[in-house]
Amino acid sequence: MKLKQALIYGFGKWQHKTVDFQDDGLTVFYGKNEAGKSTLRQFILYVLFNFPPKKVKSYVPKLGGTVGGRLMVTDLRYGTVYIERDFNQNSGEARCYFEDGTEQSEEWLRHYLKGMDKNTFEAIFSFDLHDIQHIHTVGSKAIGDVLFGVGMTGSEQIYKLETKLEKELERLFKKQGRKPVLNEQFAYVKEMEQTLTLLKQEEQKYAGLKVEEQEVQEELHQLKEKRQMYMVRKDLLEKHHQASHMIFRYQQLKAKRSSLPKTVPFPEQGLERYDKLKDQEMPIRSEKEVVKQELQRAEAKQKEAPSYDIACVEELSQWIGHKQEYDINRARLDELLAESEQEQERLANKIEELGIHLTFEDVLELSLPFYMEEEWQRMGHEKETLEEESGRLEQELRLNQEEETQLQDQRTRVKDQMLSEDDEVHLRTSAERAREKEWKKEFEEEQLKNRRQMVDQQSRFANQIFLVGSILAAAGAIGGFVLPDPLWFIFSALLLLSTLFLVRQLKQSSVTSASSEERQHVGDSIGSTWEWERQLQEQDQRAQALKRYEQSIQQCKMREIQIEEQLHTLKQRQQRIGQMIDENVDHYPFLKQVSVSYWPKVYQRLSSVQVRQQEWLKKQEQIDTLAARQKTIENQLFLFADRLRIEREGEIDSIWNNCLETVNKVEEHKRDLHKLGEQMNNLRSQMNQLEQKQLPIQEELRQLYEKADVSDSDSFIKQGEQAKHIEEIEEELWQLQKQIDTVYMNEATSSQAILSHIDEPSLKRDLALATEELENTERELEGKRQQLADLRSNIQLLEKDERYSMKRHEVRLEKDKSKQMAKEWAVYKVAHTLLKQTKEVYQKERMPAVVEYCSHFFSILTRDTYLRVWLPREEEEMTVERKDGVRFSVESLSQGTKEQLYVALRLALSQTIRDEHPLPFIIDDAFVNFDDERTEEVLELLQQIAQDQQVILFTCSDTINQKITERKKIFL
């Protein structure tokens, strides 16, 4: 299968994108970081194998749209096949289209890929920089096992699984300074069974305590009934004492109410309504009197008013209107003249303040387009932004260099603290051997225990055989006595001799086995491995720290390259801005003396000055117009003044004043008469309104008098006060009745208490006696309660003491736990054994072909420095053979050579299953840390493999970009 084209509907940063692959040979996709190389790789995996919905959502295009696309592949059997996958169509399942127009589903695609999923594909036909860098994080001793696992499956999962199984077995069966886990569990179960026996003995005290509890409960019930009787009596006496004053007051008010009439005719809330109506009527009467007096004064004033010649006044008033216009025009003319002079002076000062050597007339003639301000502002802002960005990038570059120096110092310190490779290997070997000795010792102790049990069983079996043989021999002897046959005696003798011989042989075998086991049990003591393991753990921690420092240093270098590229771009932008500034200075020479950042302010001020100059020109036109109008009004006024014989004293203002004085007098007289007439009409209307408001009040007062059966206000008030007094007495009686009912909480008891006569001294004596009897009963009751509580406490302790049942349950749980731990050990043991057997089978059947390819590829990558790769056998390590015949272990190789070996293994594994799974090989930026020589070696190998298998390489390396021809690479 070969990829021919990818049509991306939408995936991450790619949207509506078409990518064509090379027809043959190596296909290289080149692009800088964030160019979308890894996204394109993930798109290929998504179309072929699908992703979970949560992961697909992370590739939704930022501008919206669907996630998905189409791959065009060619196959020798099916021809051209289009594989399409759309997240929003067909539940995200793929659709496959063929040249003949047929269509297949996701099930056909899985069958076509022969069950291969995404994880398997990435483990065999794809790797990236992270996979190669993982080699650096593995310990030197484990590197061979990891590479061996990569050769088997394409990943280090075999090594991780085997390490995990060994750790679990070690946790279950290694001492690690304490007893084995299973032995501790058995001892714990035995201790719990002993505790269970002791708890069982405490259950026999329960029956006696239950009988005593029943007797105390009966006595307590009798005391409660006695206490209840005393409490009822005390409660009644307390209520009598509490309500005595209220009952006495109730009886007094009842007698007083009996002396008053039963009913008094009076309207509801009569006094309040009467006072309210009187309050409403009083201001109406006062207001009517005031209105009457005002009306009389207005009529007298109307009769005294003088008379004028109205025709003469109208002729004068025709020319008074010109007075207002004339004054306004004169004031406006003076104002405009003053403003014009001040404005011209202010504008000249503003132009001079700019300091750009322009005059008032120069600014008036200056042409400033509307877009110039935005252009100057953009240039100034961009210049400042570029200067700030340049300073910031220089600061980041300096800080990045300082950080890189610190990281290199820290890396050096960590390297100095780490053990040498020989010391580490020796330490790990010593710790492993010590752990093996501890395990062997535990295993021998377990075997010794089992064999002792077998000896005991053989001894018991021998005793049983002896007993049975003796019984049978005795039975034969008895038969010989009973029956006169000597064969019975012979049979008995032979049976007894055979039994003795067999018992002797069994006991001798048991003794021999026991003594042999005891001799084998004697061994050398094994020292503790804690100190070695601690040193190894510190060594691993330092190795991880060293790896982190190296990664951080690499990141610092990448940031330094990015910052330098950004600085170069900023310099080019600064040059373009400088050219634009020079062009503007040539067109506007006055800008030469002004900083670019202030150009927008100069534009704003010049524009403001020009706007105000236009306003100044408009004012000049208004001044000329107003002056002409004033001259016309003065000529007409002089003509009419001579005709009307109005006295002229000096200037035109005297004529205006004389006319205005005459017109004002007449107008004032007319206004006074009009105002006086309106006032009289308003007063008459107010008088009518007040009379209408007074009528309903008087009618309501009359109705109140009728309901009270009186004729005047004094009788009404007297009768109302009597009715109010009766109402207050009845209200107080009702409140007292309610309070007394609240005290007794019973209507019958309350009614009886109101009618009775209460003697206060006798009541206090009875209450004190009842209180004393109740307290004595309470003390006796409390003693019984305490006794019952103690009994119940003891009973509850026995009933609630679930230690016995809990302990019995715990014993069962711990026994089940022991069985579960034994099962767990068996599972780990079987899994570990099966894993080893699988590795051996794979090593025999498939690994030779992988090693053959790997040796060939490794020889090409190292330029024949190393000729062969040898598999590990039993406890040996994976080795490589140099061209002079010397073999080296994998951990002794340099980091770069280990990476080359890793690449050779991954490529070899894909070659061995290429015929069964003809899929393309995808590499994502895996060689960015390779030097030029190793990069060239990898490219030569990939081009050789690409002749038979499609190889796709994503890279940002400039070295690869330079070495690959334009025809074979695609720019992103």
Short mmCIF file of C-alpha atoms in Angstrom, two decimals, residues 780-945:
data_model
loop_
_atom_site.label_atom_id
_atom_site.label_comp_id
_atom_site.label_asym_id
_atom_site.label_seq_id
_atom_site.Cartn_x
_atom_site.Cartn_y
_atom_site.Cartn_z
CA GLU A 780 -35.21 8.52 94.17
CA LEU A 781 -36.05 8.26 90.47
CA GLU A 782 -32.59 9.53 89.46
CA GLY A 783 -30.94 6.87 91.63
CA LYS A 784 -32.94 4.14 89.93
CA ARG A 785 -32.16 5.60 86.51
CA GLN A 786 -28.48 5.61 87.28
CA GLN A 787 -28.68 2.00 88.43
CA LEU A 788 -30.60 1.05 85.25
CA ALA A 789 -28.15 3.01 83.09
CA ASP A 790 -25.21 1.16 84.64
CA LEU A 791 -26.90 -2.17 84.02
CA ARG A 792 -27.81 -1.26 80.46
CA SER A 793 -24.34 0.08 79.85
CA ASN A 794 -22.85 -3.26 80.86
CA ILE A 795 -25.46 -5.12 78.79
CA GLN A 796 -24.89 -2.87 75.77
CA LEU A 797 -21.18 -3.34 76.09
CA LEU A 798 -21.78 -7.06 75.83
CA GLU A 799 -24.42 -6.71 73.10
CA LYS A 800 -22.56 -4.07 71.10
CA ASP A 801 -19.19 -5.60 71.73
CA GLU A 802 -18.80 -7.07 68.31
CA ARG A 803 -15.22 -7.91 68.90
CA TYR A 804 -15.99 -11.61 68.90
CA SER A 805 -18.04 -11.57 65.67
CA MET A 806 -15.75 -8.95 64.12
CA LYS A 807 -12.68 -10.92 65.09
CA ARG A 808 -14.20 -14.11 63.71
CA HIS A 809 -15.02 -12.23 60.50
CA GLU A 810 -11.53 -10.77 60.39
CA VAL A 811 -10.02 -14.24 60.80
CA ARG A 812 -12.02 -15.46 57.80
CA LEU A 813 -11.04 -12.37 55.80
CA GLU A 814 -7.37 -12.76 56.63
CA LYS A 815 -7.48 -16.42 55.64
CA ASP A 816 -9.11 -15.43 52.35
CA LYS A 817 -6.46 -12.74 51.99
CA SER A 818 -3.75 -15.40 52.45
CA LYS A 819 -5.32 -17.48 49.72
CA GLN A 820 -5.61 -14.41 47.48
CA MET A 821 -1.95 -13.55 48.02
CA ALA A 822 -0.98 -17.10 47.14
CA LYS A 823 -3.09 -16.84 43.96
CA GLU A 824 -1.48 -13.49 43.17
CA TRP A 825 1.97 -15.03 43.55
CA ALA A 826 0.95 -17.89 41.25
CA VAL A 827 -0.39 -15.48 38.62
CA TYR A 828 2.78 -13.37 38.61
CA LYS A 829 4.92 -16.49 38.51
CA VAL A 830 3.01 -18.00 35.60
CA ALA A 831 3.00 -14.66 33.72
CA HIS A 832 6.73 -14.24 34.22
CA THR A 833 7.39 -17.80 33.03
CA LEU A 834 5.14 -17.43 29.99
CA LEU A 835 6.80 -14.12 29.07
CA LYS A 836 10.23 -15.72 29.14
CA GLN A 837 8.99 -18.67 27.09
CA THR A 838 7.43 -16.29 24.55
CA LYS A 839 10.68 -14.34 24.26
CA GLU A 840 12.56 -17.60 23.69
CA VAL A 841 10.10 -18.74 20.99
CA TYR A 842 10.19 -15.36 19.23
CA GLN A 843 13.98 -15.28 19.49
CA LYS A 844 14.20 -18.67 17.78
CA GLU A 845 11.56 -18.12 15.07
CA ARG A 846 11.41 -14.43 14.12
CA MET A 847 14.39 -12.70 15.70
CA PRO A 848 17.09 -14.11 13.33
CA ALA A 849 15.53 -12.26 10.38
CA VAL A 850 15.24 -9.05 12.43
CA VAL A 851 18.90 -9.36 13.51
CA GLU A 852 19.99 -9.98 9.92
CA TYR A 853 18.30 -6.79 8.71
CA CYS A 854 19.45 -4.90 11.81
CA SER A 855 23.11 -5.89 11.25
CA HIS A 856 22.90 -4.75 7.64
CA PHE A 857 21.26 -1.41 8.52
CA PHE A 858 23.58 -0.83 11.52
CA SER A 859 26.60 -1.42 9.28
CA ILE A 860 25.31 1.20 6.81
CA LEU A 861 24.54 3.74 9.55
CA THR A 862 28.00 3.37 11.14
CA ARG A 863 29.79 3.24 7.77
CA ASP A 864 30.96 -0.35 8.41
CA THR A 865 32.41 0.51 11.84
CA TYR A 866 30.17 -2.23 13.30
CA LEU A 867 29.38 -5.27 11.16
CA ARG A 868 27.01 -7.45 13.23
CA VAL A 869 24.51 -7.39 16.08
CA TRP A 870 24.35 -10.44 18.42
CA LEU A 871 21.29 -11.45 20.42
CA PRO A 872 21.53 -12.03 24.18
CA ARG A 873 21.63 -15.66 25.32
CA GLU A 874 20.38 -16.65 28.77
CA GLU A 875 22.11 -14.25 31.21
CA GLU A 876 24.25 -12.57 28.57
CA GLU A 877 23.76 -9.05 27.24
CA MET A 878 23.05 -7.80 23.73
CA THR A 879 26.35 -7.10 21.91
CA VAL A 880 27.66 -5.62 18.65
CA GLU A 881 30.75 -6.67 16.72
CA ARG A 882 33.23 -4.14 15.38
CA LYS A 883 34.95 -4.65 12.05
CA ASP A 884 38.15 -5.78 13.85
CA GLY A 885 36.18 -8.62 15.51
CA VAL A 886 35.96 -7.05 18.99
CA ARG A 887 32.50 -7.25 20.60
CA PHE A 888 30.98 -4.54 22.82
CA SER A 889 27.96 -4.56 25.10
CA VAL A 890 25.20 -2.10 24.17
CA GLU A 891 25.57 -0.04 27.34
CA SER A 892 29.23 0.63 26.54
CA LEU A 893 28.32 2.36 23.25
CA SER A 894 28.03 6.15 22.93
CA GLN A 895 24.61 7.79 23.02
CA GLY A 896 24.72 8.51 19.29
CA THR A 897 25.59 4.91 18.43
CA LYS A 898 22.75 3.66 20.69
CA GLU A 899 20.36 5.89 18.75
CA GLN A 900 21.67 4.47 15.46
CA LEU A 901 21.15 0.93 16.78
CA TYR A 902 17.59 1.86 17.83
CA VAL A 903 16.83 3.19 14.33
CA ALA A 904 18.31 0.04 12.76
CA LEU A 905 16.14 -2.21 14.95
CA ARG A 906 12.93 -0.27 14.15
CA LEU A 907 13.62 -0.38 10.43
CA ALA A 908 14.59 -4.08 10.59
CA LEU A 909 11.36 -4.98 12.39
CA SER A 910 9.27 -3.27 9.71
CA GLN A 911 11.21 -5.08 6.98
CA THR A 912 10.49 -8.52 8.46
CA ILE A 913 6.72 -8.01 8.36
CA ARG A 914 6.66 -5.81 5.24
CA ASP A 915 5.36 -8.63 3.06
CA GLU A 916 2.53 -9.43 5.49
CA HIS A 917 1.70 -5.76 6.19
CA PRO A 918 2.82 -3.59 3.22
CA LEU A 919 2.34 -0.25 4.97
CA PRO A 920 4.35 3.00 4.63
CA PHE A 921 7.00 3.87 7.22
CA ILE A 922 6.49 7.32 8.86
CA ILE A 923 9.23 9.21 10.77
CA ASP A 924 8.42 12.48 12.57
CA ASP A 925 11.43 14.79 13.23
CA ALA A 926 13.43 11.97 14.82
CA PHE A 927 16.91 13.10 13.70
CA VAL A 928 17.07 16.74 14.87
CA ASN A 929 19.83 15.85 17.38
CA PHE A 930 21.95 13.96 14.82
CA ASP A 931 25.08 15.64 13.51
CA ASP A 932 25.57 16.16 9.77
CA GLU A 933 27.50 12.91 9.25
CA ARG A 934 24.94 10.70 11.03
CA THR A 935 22.08 12.53 9.31
CA GLU A 936 23.63 11.78 5.93
CA GLU A 937 24.01 8.09 6.88
CA VAL A 938 20.35 7.86 7.93
CA LEU A 939 19.19 9.49 4.69
CA GLU A 940 21.22 7.04 2.61
CA LEU A 941 19.63 4.12 4.46
CA LEU A 942 16.09 5.54 4.15
CA GLN A 943 16.57 6.12 0.41
CA GLN A 944 17.72 2.51 0.05
CA ILE A 945 14.67 1.19 1.98
#
